[in-house]
mmCIF file of C-alpha atoms in Angstrom:
data_model
loop_
_atom_site.group_PDB
_atom_site.id
_atom_site.type_symbol
_atom_site.label_atom_id
_atom_site.label_comp_id
_atom_site.label_asym_id
_atom_site.label_seq_id
_atom_site.Cartn_x
_atom_site.Cartn_y
_atom_site.Cartn_z
ATOM 1 C CA LEU A 1 5.842 -11.507 6.781
ATOM 2 C CA ALA A 2 5.242 -10.795 10.417
ATOM 3 C CA HIS A 3 8.457 -12.336 11.697
ATOM 4 C CA ALA A 4 10.528 -12.958 8.605
ATOM 5 C CA LEU A 5 12.087 -9.477 8.232
ATOM 6 C CA PRO A 6 13.865 -8.377 11.407
ATOM 7 C CA ALA A 7 14.201 -4.616 12.019
ATOM 8 C CA SER A 8 17.959 -5.011 12.619
ATOM 9 C CA ASP A 9 18.428 -5.949 8.959
ATOM 10 C CA ALA A 10 18.932 -2.298 7.980
ATOM 11 C CA LEU A 11 20.458 -1.457 4.651
ATOM 12 C CA GLU A 12 22.149 1.728 3.399
ATOM 13 C CA LEU A 13 20.157 4.947 3.657
ATOM 14 C CA THR A 14 18.829 7.230 0.936
ATOM 15 C CA ALA A 15 21.475 9.423 -0.698
ATOM 16 C CA GLN A 16 22.059 12.857 0.894
ATOM 17 C CA GLY A 17 19.647 15.359 -0.612
ATOM 18 C CA ALA A 18 17.265 12.752 -2.062
ATOM 19 C CA PRO A 19 13.654 12.943 -0.934
ATOM 20 C CA VAL A 20 12.641 10.944 2.103
ATOM 21 C CA PRO A 21 10.253 8.099 1.127
ATOM 22 C CA VAL A 22 6.946 8.296 2.886
ATOM 23 C CA PHE A 23 4.381 5.496 2.604
ATOM 24 C CA LEU A 24 0.692 6.184 3.206
ATOM 25 C CA ILE A 25 -0.783 2.865 4.356
ATOM 26 C CA GLY A 26 -4.259 1.758 5.200
ATOM 27 C CA LEU A 27 -7.238 -0.072 3.873
ATOM 28 C CA PRO A 28 -8.878 0.707 0.503
ATOM 29 C CA ARG A 29 -11.511 3.427 0.746
ATOM 30 C CA SER A 30 -9.967 4.787 3.999
ATOM 31 C CA GLY A 31 -8.585 7.970 2.331
ATOM 32 C CA VAL A 32 -5.049 6.735 1.404
ATOM 33 C CA ALA A 33 -5.337 7.703 -2.255
ATOM 34 C CA VAL A 34 -7.136 10.981 -1.472
ATOM 35 C CA LEU A 35 -4.383 12.047 0.942
ATOM 36 C CA GLY A 36 -1.755 10.991 -1.604
ATOM 37 C CA ARG A 37 -3.364 13.186 -4.240
ATOM 38 C CA LEU A 38 -3.534 16.167 -1.864
ATOM 39 C CA LEU A 39 0.117 15.747 -0.796
ATOM 40 C CA ASP A 40 1.221 15.476 -4.425
ATOM 41 C CA ARG A 41 0.015 19.105 -4.895
ATOM 42 C CA HIS A 42 2.564 20.462 -2.372
ATOM 43 C CA SER A 43 5.656 22.058 -3.921
ATOM 44 C CA GLU A 44 8.089 20.003 -1.828
ATOM 45 C CA THR A 45 6.513 16.600 -2.425
ATOM 46 C CA SER A 46 6.161 14.161 -5.311
ATOM 47 C CA LEU A 47 4.644 10.767 -5.840
ATOM 48 C CA LEU A 48 7.105 7.822 -5.965
ATOM 49 C CA ARG A 49 6.604 6.367 -9.437
ATOM 50 C CA PRO A 50 6.376 3.555 -9.989
ATOM 51 C CA ASN A 51 5.292 2.800 -6.457
ATOM 52 C CA ILE A 52 7.104 0.114 -4.424
ATOM 53 C CA GLY A 53 4.297 -2.392 -4.752
ATOM 54 C CA LYS A 54 4.599 -2.199 -8.548
ATOM 55 C CA ARG A 55 8.362 -2.356 -8.364
ATOM 56 C CA LEU A 56 8.052 -5.536 -6.222
ATOM 57 C CA ARG A 57 5.550 -7.119 -8.611
ATOM 58 C CA HIS A 58 7.835 -6.292 -11.526
ATOM 59 C CA THR A 59 10.848 -7.817 -9.680
ATOM 60 C CA LEU A 60 8.790 -10.928 -9.081
ATOM 61 C CA GLY A 61 7.669 -11.093 -12.761
ATOM 62 C CA ILE A 62 4.024 -10.596 -11.801
ATOM 63 C CA ASN A 63 1.407 -8.459 -13.556
ATOM 64 C CA VAL A 64 1.899 -5.033 -11.932
ATOM 65 C CA ASN A 65 -1.817 -4.480 -11.612
ATOM 66 C CA ARG A 66 -2.393 -7.795 -9.720
ATOM 67 C CA ALA A 67 -3.840 -7.360 -6.233
ATOM 68 C CA LEU A 68 -1.627 -8.397 -3.318
ATOM 69 C CA ASP A 69 -2.426 -11.850 -2.083
ATOM 70 C CA VAL A 70 -0.904 -14.611 0.064
ATOM 71 C CA GLY A 71 1.078 -16.064 -2.891
ATOM 72 C CA LEU A 72 2.637 -12.696 -3.704
ATOM 73 C CA LEU A 73 3.455 -11.993 -0.086
ATOM 74 C CA ASP A 74 5.087 -15.423 0.207
ATOM 75 C CA ARG A 75 7.231 -14.670 -2.869
ATOM 76 C CA ALA A 76 8.062 -11.264 -1.462
ATOM 77 C CA LEU A 77 9.866 -12.902 1.451
ATOM 78 C CA ARG A 78 12.443 -14.200 -1.054
ATOM 79 C CA VAL A 79 12.959 -10.937 -2.920
ATOM 80 C CA ASP A 80 16.439 -9.424 -2.896
ATOM 81 C CA ARG A 81 15.657 -6.569 -0.522
ATOM 82 C CA GLN A 82 19.002 -4.863 -1.255
ATOM 83 C CA GLN A 83 18.132 -4.728 -4.978
ATOM 84 C CA LEU A 84 14.674 -3.492 -4.228
ATOM 85 C CA ALA A 85 16.163 -0.809 -1.949
ATOM 86 C CA ARG A 86 18.728 0.209 -4.659
ATOM 87 C CA ASP A 87 15.910 0.484 -7.268
ATOM 88 C CA CYS A 88 13.848 2.682 -4.961
ATOM 89 C CA ARG A 89 16.769 4.845 -3.950
ATOM 90 C CA GLU A 90 17.752 5.269 -7.653
ATOM 91 C CA ALA A 91 14.211 6.519 -8.319
ATOM 92 C CA LEU A 92 14.446 8.863 -5.303
ATOM 93 C CA ALA A 93 17.808 10.250 -6.383
ATOM 94 C CA GLY A 94 16.447 10.928 -9.913
ATOM 95 C CA MET A 95 13.475 12.986 -8.720
ATOM 96 C CA GLU A 96 12.997 16.632 -9.418
ATOM 97 C CA PRO A 97 15.251 18.914 -7.363
ATOM 98 C CA GLY A 98 13.561 20.659 -4.431
ATOM 99 C CA LYS A 99 11.395 17.721 -3.525
ATOM 100 C CA HIS A 100 11.938 16.722 0.062
ATOM 101 C CA PHE A 101 9.440 13.925 0.333
ATOM 102 C CA ALA A 102 8.356 11.137 -2.061
ATOM 103 C CA PHE A 103 4.976 9.657 -1.380
ATOM 104 C CA ASP A 104 3.684 6.173 -2.161
ATOM 105 C CA HIS A 105 0.012 5.670 -1.598
ATOM 106 C CA GLN A 106 -1.272 2.246 -2.614
ATOM 107 C CA PRO A 107 -3.749 1.175 0.110
ATOM 108 C CA MET A 108 -3.117 -2.576 0.086
ATOM 109 C CA ASP A 109 0.649 -2.094 0.216
ATOM 110 C CA PHE A 110 0.332 -1.955 3.998
ATOM 111 C CA LEU A 111 0.832 -5.703 3.680
ATOM 112 C CA LEU A 112 4.442 -4.893 2.528
ATOM 113 C CA PHE A 113 5.155 -2.771 5.661
ATOM 114 C CA GLU A 114 7.810 -5.000 7.167
ATOM 115 C CA LEU A 115 9.464 -5.619 3.790
ATOM 116 C CA ILE A 116 9.607 -1.874 3.069
ATOM 117 C CA ALA A 117 10.729 -0.982 6.603
ATOM 118 C CA SER A 118 13.600 -3.439 6.464
ATOM 119 C CA ALA A 119 14.733 -2.457 2.906
ATOM 120 C CA LEU A 120 14.312 1.269 3.468
ATOM 121 C CA PRO A 121 14.898 1.944 7.187
ATOM 122 C CA GLU A 122 14.777 5.668 6.558
ATOM 123 C CA ALA A 123 11.220 5.484 5.243
ATOM 124 C CA LYS A 124 8.363 7.130 7.118
ATOM 125 C CA PHE A 125 4.892 5.613 7.327
ATOM 126 C CA LEU A 126 1.578 7.351 7.795
ATOM 127 C CA HIS A 127 -1.357 5.117 8.653
ATOM 128 C CA VAL A 128 -4.513 6.591 7.169
ATOM 129 C CA SER A 129 -7.724 5.490 8.791
ATOM 130 C CA ARG A 130 -11.336 6.331 8.754
ATOM 131 C CA ASP A 131 -14.261 5.101 10.806
ATOM 132 C CA PRO A 132 -14.144 1.322 10.252
ATOM 133 C CA LEU A 133 -17.898 1.061 9.587
ATOM 134 C CA ASP A 134 -17.726 3.834 6.928
ATOM 135 C CA THR A 135 -14.707 2.184 5.304
ATOM 136 C CA LEU A 136 -16.396 -1.241 5.359
ATOM 137 C CA LEU A 137 -19.605 0.070 3.817
ATOM 138 C CA SER A 138 -17.611 1.965 1.197
ATOM 139 C CA CYS A 139 -15.759 -1.263 0.257
ATOM 140 C CA LEU A 140 -19.039 -3.151 0.074
ATOM 141 C CA ALA A 141 -20.418 -0.445 -2.238
ATOM 142 C CA GLN A 142 -17.486 -1.119 -4.613
ATOM 143 C CA PRO A 143 -17.872 -4.923 -5.198
ATOM 144 C CA ASN A 144 -15.882 -4.949 -8.439
ATOM 145 C CA ALA A 145 -12.789 -3.281 -7.018
ATOM 146 C CA ASP A 146 -9.655 -5.407 -7.716
ATOM 147 C CA ASN A 147 -8.024 -5.053 -4.316
ATOM 148 C CA GLY A 148 -8.087 -8.592 -3.013
ATOM 149 C CA LEU A 149 -10.702 -7.896 -0.301
ATOM 150 C CA PRO A 150 -13.552 -10.265 0.279
ATOM 151 C CA VAL A 151 -16.103 -7.566 -0.789
ATOM 152 C CA HIS A 152 -18.925 -10.089 -1.394
ATOM 153 C CA ASP A 153 -18.936 -11.302 2.233
ATOM 154 C CA PRO A 154 -19.546 -8.600 4.842
ATOM 155 C CA VAL A 155 -18.485 -10.848 7.815
ATOM 156 C CA ALA A 156 -15.247 -11.923 6.089
ATOM 157 C CA LEU A 157 -14.558 -8.260 5.245
ATOM 158 C CA ALA A 158 -15.161 -7.187 8.863
ATOM 159 C CA ASP A 159 -12.820 -9.966 10.026
ATOM 160 C CA TYR A 160 -10.177 -8.768 7.519
ATOM 161 C CA PHE A 161 -10.499 -5.216 8.893
ATOM 162 C CA ALA A 162 -10.144 -6.446 12.476
ATOM 163 C CA GLU A 163 -7.053 -8.460 11.550
ATOM 164 C CA GLN A 164 -5.483 -5.492 9.697
ATOM 165 C CA SER A 165 -6.023 -3.385 12.796
ATOM 166 C CA ARG A 166 -4.350 -5.946 15.077
ATOM 167 C CA LEU A 167 -1.407 -6.204 12.630
ATOM 168 C CA LEU A 168 -0.932 -2.426 12.505
ATOM 169 C CA HIS A 169 -1.012 -2.260 16.316
ATOM 170 C CA ARG A 170 1.652 -4.900 16.565
ATOM 171 C CA TRP A 171 3.814 -3.033 14.070
ATOM 172 C CA GLN A 172 3.397 0.164 16.003
ATOM 173 C CA ARG A 173 4.716 -1.543 19.108
ATOM 174 C CA GLN A 174 7.526 -3.323 17.242
ATOM 175 C CA TRP A 175 8.812 -0.506 14.985
#
């Protein structure tokens, strides 16, 4: 995904008055879901349901609860981003009046950053992070979590965390 979706490939923006989509991204166990639940309590925010990752999985005909993996990401490159954007904007336009922000908080959906940013150029992203060692240990303590992480191999998990950090830094510079 890193180079397949250029930033100049902007599509139409969210309708006037519709909530701004905000994506909380980060690794599992970093606080993404906790922050999402807290923000959902604010009177001017709402959760984006279904989230964009589930919308994408549905568009691709994949079980919506399947963890993101290389195969799914490869198929995501071929998704009709305009249709995905229309679906998301339709959901945003149909949200409860008075909501200014719609949050999506699926930790592993950080892998979809460039796809989301190119389909929804008006979207905002908040990277949630926590001390890497605390996050790693928390992931290792949840070995049955279905998030696609190599939770049974501490070295591979640490490598994954380092790679995710490099990817996010590159995106920060690029976007």
